PDB file of C-alpha atoms in Angstrom:
ATOM      1  CA  MET A   1       1.860   5.079 -19.071  1.00 52.00           C
ATOM      2  CA  ALA A   2      -1.004   4.152 -21.420  1.00 50.00           C
ATOM      3  CA  TRP A   3      -4.565   3.811 -20.131  1.00 46.00           C
ATOM      4  CA  ALA A   4      -7.084   1.765 -22.121  1.00 49.00           C
ATOM      5  CA  GLN A   5     -10.050   3.742 -23.382  1.00 46.00           C
ATOM      6  CA  GLY A   6     -13.287   2.826 -25.098  1.00 42.00           C
ATOM      7  CA  LEU A   7     -15.273  -0.383 -24.913  1.00 40.00           C
ATOM      8  CA  GLN A   8     -12.783  -2.870 -26.376  1.00 46.00           C
ATOM      9  CA  LEU A   9     -10.832  -3.687 -23.222  1.00 52.00           C
ATOM     10  CA  PRO A  10      -8.590  -6.742 -22.927  1.00 58.00           C
ATOM     11  CA  HIS A  11      -9.493  -9.538 -20.570  1.00 70.00           C
ATOM     12  CA  VAL A  12      -7.892  -9.074 -17.147  1.00 75.00           C
ATOM     13  CA  PRO A  13      -7.207 -12.315 -15.259  1.00 85.00           C
ATOM     14  CA  ILE A  14      -8.048 -11.118 -11.759  1.00 90.00           C
ATOM     15  CA  LYS A  15      -9.947 -12.716  -8.881  1.00 93.00           C
ATOM     16  CA  LEU A  16     -11.275 -10.662  -5.957  1.00 95.00           C
ATOM     17  CA  ALA A  17     -12.856 -11.919  -2.740  1.00 96.00           C
ATOM     18  CA  LEU A  18     -13.678 -10.640   0.725  1.00 97.00           C
ATOM     19  CA  ILE A  19     -12.494 -13.085   3.376  1.00 97.00           C
ATOM     20  CA  GLN A  20     -13.238 -13.246   7.089  1.00 96.00           C
ATOM     21  CA  GLY A  21     -10.720 -13.374   9.899  1.00 96.00           C
ATOM     22  CA  SER A  22     -11.119 -13.688  13.643  1.00 93.00           C
ATOM     23  CA  GLY A  23     -13.016 -11.081  15.642  1.00 92.00           C
ATOM     24  CA  ASP A  24     -13.433  -7.884  13.649  1.00 94.00           C
ATOM     25  CA  GLU A  25     -10.743  -8.654  11.068  1.00 97.00           C
ATOM     26  CA  ALA A  26     -11.491  -9.331   7.429  1.00 97.00           C
ATOM     27  CA  GLY A  27      -9.497  -9.033   4.228  1.00 98.00           C
ATOM     28  CA  LEU A  28      -9.652  -8.191   0.548  1.00 98.00           C
ATOM     29  CA  HIS A  29      -7.945 -11.026  -1.351  1.00 97.00           C
ATOM     30  CA  ILE A  30      -6.639 -10.010  -4.791  1.00 97.00           C
ATOM     31  CA  GLN A  31      -5.189 -12.607  -7.176  1.00 96.00           C
ATOM     32  CA  LEU A  32      -3.657 -11.413 -10.451  1.00 94.00           C
ATOM     33  CA  GLY A  33      -2.702 -13.162 -13.638  1.00 91.00           C
ATOM     34  CA  SER A  34       0.901 -13.241 -14.826  1.00 90.00           C
ATOM     35  CA  GLY A  35       2.321  -9.770 -15.441  1.00 89.00           C
ATOM     36  CA  TRP A  36      -0.606  -7.815 -13.982  1.00 91.00           C
ATOM     37  CA  LYS A  37      -0.111  -5.352 -11.102  1.00 92.00           C
ATOM     38  CA  PHE A  38      -2.402  -3.821  -8.470  1.00 94.00           C
ATOM     39  CA  TYR A  39      -1.602  -0.387  -7.025  1.00 95.00           C
ATOM     40  CA  TRP A  40      -0.579   0.501  -3.481  1.00 96.00           C
ATOM     41  CA  ARG A  41      -2.455   3.298  -1.642  1.00 96.00           C
ATOM     42  CA  THR A  42      -0.035   5.777  -3.276  1.00 94.00           C
ATOM     43  CA  PRO A  43       0.302   4.283  -6.742  1.00 91.00           C
ATOM     44  CA  GLY A  44       3.376   5.964  -8.166  1.00 85.00           C
ATOM     45  CA  GLU A  45       3.709   8.089 -11.273  1.00 78.00           C
ATOM     46  CA  GLY A  46       0.538   8.135 -13.335  1.00 72.00           C
ATOM     47  CA  GLY A  47      -1.293   5.570 -11.214  1.00 81.00           C
ATOM     48  CA  VAL A  48      -4.786   5.658  -9.751  1.00 85.00           C
ATOM     49  CA  PRO A  49      -5.386   4.728  -6.090  1.00 90.00           C
ATOM     50  CA  ALA A  50      -8.254   2.364  -5.310  1.00 95.00           C
ATOM     51  CA  GLN A  51     -11.490   3.882  -4.024  1.00 96.00           C
ATOM     52  CA  PHE A  52     -13.517   1.878  -1.472  1.00 98.00           C
ATOM     53  CA  ASP A  53     -17.249   2.426  -0.945  1.00 98.00           C
ATOM     54  CA  TRP A  54     -18.767   0.459   1.937  1.00 98.00           C
ATOM     55  CA  ALA A  55     -22.287   1.889   1.590  1.00 96.00           C
ATOM     56  CA  GLY A  56     -24.866  -0.870   1.947  1.00 93.00           C
ATOM     57  CA  SER A  57     -22.871  -2.783   4.567  1.00 97.00           C
ATOM     58  CA  ARG A  58     -24.855  -4.108   7.530  1.00 97.00           C
ATOM     59  CA  ASN A  59     -23.980  -3.368  11.174  1.00 97.00           C
ATOM     60  CA  VAL A  60     -20.788  -1.589  10.082  1.00 97.00           C
ATOM     61  CA  ALA A  61     -19.744   1.822  11.407  1.00 97.00           C
ATOM     62  CA  ARG A  62     -16.465   1.967   9.457  1.00 96.00           C
ATOM     63  CA  VAL A  63     -13.863  -0.187   7.736  1.00 98.00           C
ATOM     64  CA  ASP A  64     -10.128   0.558   8.000  1.00 98.00           C
ATOM     65  CA  VAL A  65      -7.890  -0.739   5.200  1.00 98.00           C
ATOM     66  CA  ALA A  66      -4.282  -1.723   5.989  1.00 98.00           C
ATOM     67  CA  TRP A  67      -1.670  -1.861   3.234  1.00 98.00           C
ATOM     68  CA  PRO A  68       1.149  -4.430   3.124  1.00 98.00           C
ATOM     69  CA  ALA A  69       4.502  -2.987   2.101  1.00 98.00           C
ATOM     70  CA  PRO A  70       4.607  -2.335  -1.667  1.00 97.00           C
ATOM     71  CA  ARG A  71       7.127  -3.204  -4.348  1.00 94.00           C
ATOM     72  CA  ARG A  72       8.706  -0.709  -6.729  1.00 93.00           C
ATOM     73  CA  ILE A  73       7.787  -2.035 -10.176  1.00 88.00           C
ATOM     74  CA  PRO A  74       9.343  -0.524 -13.336  1.00 82.00           C
ATOM     75  CA  LEU A  75       6.733   0.133 -16.025  1.00 74.00           C
ATOM     76  CA  GLY A  76       8.143   1.829 -19.102  1.00 71.00           C
ATOM     77  CA  LYS A  77      10.171   4.853 -18.009  1.00 74.00           C
ATOM     78  CA  SER A  78       8.421   5.192 -14.649  1.00 78.00           C
ATOM     79  CA  ASP A  79       7.825   3.192 -11.478  1.00 87.00           C
ATOM     80  CA  ILE A  80       4.555   2.070 -10.028  1.00 88.00           C
ATOM     81  CA  TYR A  81       4.148   1.105  -6.378  1.00 94.00           C
ATOM     82  CA  GLY A  82       2.115  -1.996  -5.797  1.00 95.00           C
ATOM     83  CA  TYR A  83       1.816  -5.744  -5.913  1.00 96.00           C
ATOM     84  CA  ALA A  84       2.177  -8.561  -8.426  1.00 93.00           C
ATOM     85  CA  ASP A  85       0.610 -12.035  -8.363  1.00 92.00           C
ATOM     86  CA  GLU A  86      -1.334 -11.740  -5.100  1.00 95.00           C
ATOM     87  CA  VAL A  87      -2.025  -9.531  -2.104  1.00 97.00           C
ATOM     88  CA  VAL A  88      -4.441  -9.476   0.832  1.00 98.00           C
ATOM     89  CA  LEU A  89      -5.402  -6.066   2.221  1.00 98.00           C
ATOM     90  CA  PRO A  90      -6.262  -6.590   5.915  1.00 98.00           C
ATOM     91  CA  LEU A  91      -9.502  -4.889   6.984  1.00 98.00           C
ATOM     92  CA  ARG A  92     -10.600  -3.840  10.471  1.00 97.00           C
ATOM     93  CA  VAL A  93     -14.383  -3.765  10.799  1.00 97.00           C
ATOM     94  CA  GLU A  94     -15.902  -1.494  13.430  1.00 97.00           C
ATOM     95  CA  ARG A  95     -19.396  -2.747  14.171  1.00 96.00           C
ATOM     96  CA  GLN A  96     -22.322  -0.580  15.158  1.00 96.00           C
ATOM     97  CA  GLN A  97     -23.451  -3.313  17.561  1.00 94.00           C
ATOM     98  CA  GLY A  98     -20.511  -5.378  18.734  1.00 88.00           C
ATOM     99  CA  ASP A  99     -22.552  -8.413  19.781  1.00 88.00           C
ATOM    100  CA  LYS A 100     -24.123  -8.938  16.347  1.00 93.00           C
ATOM    101  CA  GLY A 101     -22.783 -10.221  13.056  1.00 94.00           C
ATOM    102  CA  TYR A 102     -21.995  -7.935  10.149  1.00 96.00           C
ATOM    103  CA  GLY A 103     -22.309  -7.895   6.383  1.00 97.00           C
ATOM    104  CA  LEU A 104     -19.804  -6.151   4.139  1.00 97.00           C
ATOM    105  CA  SER A 105     -20.803  -4.645   0.818  1.00 98.00           C
ATOM    106  CA  LEU A 106     -17.880  -3.193  -1.131  1.00 98.00           C
ATOM    107  CA  THR A 107     -17.970  -1.270  -4.381  1.00 97.00           C
ATOM    108  CA  MET A 108     -14.387  -0.694  -5.495  1.00 96.00           C
ATOM    109  CA  GLU A 109     -12.962   1.399  -8.332  1.00 95.00           C
ATOM    110  CA  TYR A 110      -9.327   0.548  -9.012  1.00 94.00           C
ATOM    111  CA  GLY A 111      -6.637   0.344 -11.639  1.00 91.00           C
ATOM    112  CA  VAL A 112      -4.604  -2.650 -12.800  1.00 90.00           C
ATOM    113  CA  CYS A 113      -1.642  -2.578 -15.177  1.00 86.00           C
ATOM    114  CA  LYS A 114       0.320  -4.799 -17.497  1.00 86.00           C
ATOM    115  CA  ASP A 115       1.331  -3.408 -20.889  1.00 78.00           C
ATOM    116  CA  ILE A 116      -1.546  -0.957 -20.489  1.00 80.00           C
ATOM    117  CA  CYS A 117      -3.514   0.229 -17.480  1.00 83.00           C
ATOM    118  CA  ILE A 118      -7.223  -0.396 -17.039  1.00 87.00           C
ATOM    119  CA  LEU A 119      -9.726   1.174 -14.664  1.00 89.00           C
ATOM    120  CA  ARG A 120     -12.248  -1.313 -13.262  1.00 90.00           C
ATOM    121  CA  ASN A 121     -15.290  -1.406 -10.989  1.00 93.00           C
ATOM    122  CA  ASP A 122     -16.280  -4.452  -8.954  1.00 94.00           C
ATOM    123  CA  ARG A 123     -18.740  -5.213  -6.169  1.00 96.00           C
ATOM    124  CA  LEU A 124     -18.065  -7.761  -3.438  1.00 97.00           C
ATOM    125  CA  MET A 125     -20.055  -8.985  -0.444  1.00 97.00           C
ATOM    126  CA  LEU A 126     -19.310 -10.925   2.743  1.00 96.00           C
ATOM    127  CA  THR A 127     -21.547 -12.069   5.605  1.00 94.00           C
ATOM    128  CA  SER A 128     -19.704 -12.841   8.846  1.00 93.00           C
ATOM    129  CA  ARG A 129     -19.982 -16.320  10.343  1.00 90.00           C
ATOM    130  CA  ASP A 130     -18.963 -17.990  13.581  1.00 88.00           C
ATOM    131  CA  ASN A 131     -16.197 -20.184  12.151  1.00 91.00           C
ATOM    132  CA  PRO A 132     -13.979 -18.519   9.524  1.00 93.00           C
ATOM    133  CA  ALA A 133     -12.121 -20.808   7.135  1.00 94.00           C
ATOM    134  CA  THR A 134      -8.678 -21.826   8.366  1.00 95.00           C
ATOM    135  CA  SER A 135      -7.151 -20.977   4.980  1.00 95.00           C
ATOM    136  CA  ASP A 136      -8.493 -17.419   5.252  1.00 96.00           C
ATOM    137  CA  LEU A 137      -7.044 -17.028   8.748  1.00 96.00           C
ATOM    138  CA  VAL A 138      -3.649 -18.196   7.467  1.00 96.00           C
ATOM    139  CA  GLN A 139      -3.735 -15.758   4.527  1.00 96.00           C
ATOM    140  CA  LEU A 140      -4.680 -12.843   6.757  1.00 97.00           C
ATOM    141  CA  ALA A 141      -1.903 -13.613   9.252  1.00 97.00           C
ATOM    142  CA  LYS A 142       0.651 -13.847   6.425  1.00 97.00           C
ATOM    143  CA  TRP A 143      -0.263 -10.484   4.918  1.00 98.00           C
ATOM    144  CA  ARG A 144      -0.873  -8.702   8.206  1.00 97.00           C
ATOM    145  CA  ALA A 145       2.795  -9.457   9.009  1.00 96.00           C
ATOM    146  CA  LYS A 146       3.777  -7.540   5.846  1.00 97.00           C
ATOM    147  CA  VAL A 147       2.043  -4.326   6.953  1.00 98.00           C
ATOM    148  CA  PRO A 148       4.705  -1.780   8.041  1.00 98.00           C
ATOM    149  CA  GLN A 149       4.970  -1.198  11.783  1.00 97.00           C
ATOM    150  CA  PRO A 150       5.448   2.169  13.471  1.00 98.00           C
ATOM    151  CA  ALA A 151       9.151   3.003  13.258  1.00 97.00           C
ATOM    152  CA  ALA A 152       9.790   2.854  17.015  1.00 96.00           C
ATOM    153  CA  GLN A 153       8.177  -0.568  17.219  1.00 97.00           C
ATOM    154  CA  ALA A 154      10.295  -1.799  14.298  1.00 97.00           C
ATOM    155  CA  GLY A 155      13.507  -0.485  15.850  1.00 97.00           C
ATOM    156  CA  VAL A 156      13.963   2.342  13.326  1.00 98.00           C
ATOM    157  CA  GLN A 157      14.718   5.946  14.176  1.00 97.00           C
ATOM    158  CA  LEU A 158      15.189   9.140  12.217  1.00 96.00           C
ATOM    159  CA  VAL A 159      18.714  10.544  12.351  1.00 97.00           C
ATOM    160  CA  SER A 160      18.158  13.588  10.146  1.00 95.00           C
ATOM    161  CA  HIS A 161      16.246  14.873   7.160  1.00 93.00           C
ATOM    162  CA  ARG A 162      16.565  17.862   4.867  1.00 91.00           C
ATOM    163  CA  LEU A 163      14.123  19.042   2.219  1.00 86.00           C
ATOM    164  CA  LYS A 164      15.714  21.180  -0.476  1.00 82.00           C
ATOM    165  CA  PRO A 165      13.849  22.870  -3.353  1.00 80.00           C
ATOM    166  CA  ASP A 166      14.300  19.785  -5.522  1.00 88.00           C
ATOM    167  CA  ARG A 167      15.613  17.021  -3.221  1.00 91.00           C
ATOM    168  CA  LEU A 168      14.838  15.178  -0.003  1.00 93.00           C
ATOM    169  CA  ILE A 169      17.653  13.628   2.030  1.00 96.00           C
ATOM    170  CA  VAL A 170      16.775  11.232   4.848  1.00 97.00           C
ATOM    171  CA  ILE A 171      19.100   9.295   7.169  1.00 98.00           C
ATOM    172  CA  LEU A 172      17.676   6.434   9.228  1.00 98.00           C
ATOM    173  CA  GLN A 173      19.143   4.021  11.763  1.00 98.00           C
ATOM    174  CA  SER A 174      17.917   0.475  12.369  1.00 98.00           C
ATOM    175  CA  GLN A 175      18.534  -1.882  15.261  1.00 97.00           C
ATOM    176  CA  ILE A 176      18.400  -4.748  12.752  1.00 96.00           C
ATOM    177  CA  PRO A 177      20.953  -4.698   9.891  1.00 97.00           C
ATOM    178  CA  LEU A 178      19.276  -3.766   6.619  1.00 97.00           C
ATOM    179  CA  GLN A 179      19.918  -5.635   3.384  1.00 96.00           C
ATOM    180  CA  GLN A 180      18.232  -3.917   0.407  1.00 96.00           C
ATOM    181  CA  PRO A 181      16.358  -0.915   1.807  1.00 98.00           C
ATOM    182  CA  ASP A 182      13.948   1.139  -0.260  1.00 97.00           C
ATOM    183  CA  LEU A 183      12.022   4.240   0.750  1.00 98.00           C
ATOM    184  CA  PHE A 184       8.570   5.362  -0.370  1.00 97.00           C
ATOM    185  CA  VAL A 185       7.611   8.968   0.382  1.00 95.00           C
ATOM    186  CA  GLU A 186       4.039  10.261   0.499  1.00 93.00           C
ATOM    187  CA  GLY A 187       3.178  13.941   0.658  1.00 87.00           C
ATOM    188  CA  SER A 188       0.416  16.134  -0.688  1.00 82.00           C
ATOM    189  CA  PRO A 189      -1.397  14.741  -3.755  1.00 78.00           C
ATOM    190  CA  ASP A 190       0.434  17.168  -6.060  1.00 79.00           C
ATOM    191  CA  SER A 191       3.935  16.380  -4.747  1.00 83.00           C
ATOM    192  CA  TRP A 192       6.247  13.736  -6.176  1.00 86.00           C
ATOM    193  CA  PHE A 193       9.390  11.940  -4.931  1.00 90.00           C
ATOM    194  CA  GLY A 194      11.564   9.852  -7.219  1.00 90.00           C
ATOM    195  CA  ARG A 195      13.506   6.631  -6.843  1.00 92.00           C
ATOM    196  CA  PRO A 196      16.064   7.123  -4.056  1.00 95.00           C
ATOM    197  CA  GLU A 197      19.817   6.947  -4.320  1.00 96.00           C
ATOM    198  CA  THR A 198      20.673   4.684  -1.386  1.00 97.00           C
ATOM    199  CA  THR A 199      23.872   4.582   0.664  1.00 97.00           C
ATOM    200  CA  LEU A 200      23.966   1.764   3.209  1.00 97.00           C
ATOM    201  CA  GLY A 201      26.500   1.818   6.063  1.00 96.00           C
ATOM    202  CA  ALA A 202      29.060  -0.937   6.420  1.00 94.00           C
ATOM    203  CA  ASP A 203      27.172  -2.657   9.242  1.00 96.00           C
ATOM    204  CA  GLY A 204      23.761  -2.191   7.590  1.00 96.00           C
ATOM    205  CA  ARG A 205      22.384  -0.218  10.506  1.00 97.00           C
ATOM    206  CA  GLU A 206      22.418   3.248   8.948  1.00 98.00           C
ATOM    207  CA  VAL A 207      21.057   4.195   5.545  1.00 98.00           C
ATOM    208  CA  ARG A 208      20.986   7.465   3.620  1.00 98.00           C
ATOM    209  CA  PHE A 209      18.305   8.149   1.011  1.00 98.00           C
ATOM    210  CA  ASP A 210      18.600  10.951  -1.536  1.00 97.00           C
ATOM    211  CA  LEU A 211      15.469  11.518  -3.635  1.00 94.00           C
ATOM    212  CA  THR A 212      14.403  14.023  -6.246  1.00 92.00           C
ATOM    213  CA  ALA A 213      11.447  16.049  -4.962  1.00 89.00           C
ATOM    214  CA  THR A 214       8.761  17.994  -6.791  1.00 85.00           C
ATOM    215  CA  TYR A 215       6.114  19.955  -4.939  1.00 77.00           C
ATOM    216  CA  PRO A 216       4.187  23.164  -5.605  1.00 69.00           C
ATOM    217  CA  PRO A 217       5.031  26.419  -3.819  1.00 65.00           C
ATOM    218  CA  GLY A 218       3.740  26.534  -0.283  1.00 62.00           C
ATOM    219  CA  LYS A 219       3.541  22.738   0.134  1.00 59.00           C
ATOM    220  CA  ALA A 220       7.117  22.125   1.317  1.00 60.00           C
ATOM    221  CA  GLY A 221       6.161  22.505   4.981  1.00 65.00           C
ATOM    222  CA  GLN A 222       3.598  19.694   5.042  1.00 76.00           C
ATOM    223  CA  PRO A 223       4.264  16.425   6.897  1.00 85.00           C
ATOM    224  CA  LEU A 224       5.650  13.537   4.844  1.00 91.00           C
ATOM    225  CA  ARG A 225       4.968   9.865   5.488  1.00 95.00           C
ATOM    226  CA  LEU A 226       7.950   7.558   4.967  1.00 97.00           C
ATOM    227  CA  THR A 227       7.662   3.804   4.386  1.00 98.00           C
ATOM    228  CA  LEU A 228      10.908   1.859   4.759  1.00 98.00           C
ATOM    229  CA  VAL A 229      10.826  -1.519   3.012  1.00 98.00           C
ATOM    230  CA  ASP A 230      13.561  -4.126   3.461  1.00 98.00           C
ATOM    231  CA  PRO A 231      13.655  -7.940   3.598  1.00 96.00           C
ATOM    232  CA  ALA A 232      14.469  -7.593   7.315  1.00 94.00           C
ATOM    233  CA  LEU A 233      11.634  -5.190   8.278  1.00 96.00           C
ATOM    234  CA  LYS A 234       8.875  -2.836   7.187  1.00 98.00           C
ATOM    235  CA  ALA A 235       8.426   0.458   9.034  1.00 98.00           C
ATOM    236  CA  GLU A 236       6.569   3.772   8.798  1.00 98.00           C
ATOM    237  CA  LEU A 237       7.233   7.192  10.252  1.00 97.00           C
ATOM    238  CA  VAL A 238       6.079  10.751   9.667  1.00 95.00           C
ATOM    239  CA  LEU A 239       8.540  13.560   9.070  1.00 90.00           C
ATOM    240  CA  PRO A 240       7.619  16.707  10.993  1.00 80.00           C
ATOM    241  CA  PRO A 241       6.895  19.769   8.829  1.00 72.00           C
TER     242      PRO A 241
END
């Protein structure tokens, strides 16, 4: 995966905006030109996760970023995990004083990719108001629905898992028949899990994932976060160490 270096960087057709929702919800709206991709929280092989700096925000104790389910996007010989065209990252704003308005100030370092990958820095601001735009509320509701739910809430349960020296095998059951399930595995920063070989049961309610696994000695016992992505549902669970 090639990263652009030096001062002569190509133009990136990207539009960023902070939008306000109801109550303490806000969002980061990202619109990308044709062919450009924005990374998920775990970006895939060779990617760079976005870094969020909320210093300078007013009446804000913390901001939690939620991540809609990603896509697996082939780029050269590897996959990146992320989004094409458009995404809204839902934000939960914890105010220092709940009865007063807030102002968000975001400095974000992030990568975007097309034929090459580019590291960018942008600054965005938002001042809360009493009546958020209806279009922003609609966008936030749409993308909030794409954020994976806890597995139990989504009707997904772990049947078994086995971590070998170079492979991870996971079997899941779903109350809702699955159609085209994919599995994203997150571990320690220096671990890596490949594209899964997927075996879906005849009724679509049980799926077996077999993934290549790479992790340094001593890291095999750490918890792993699994994100199941399917047209029928999005779910997350943590494998015990």
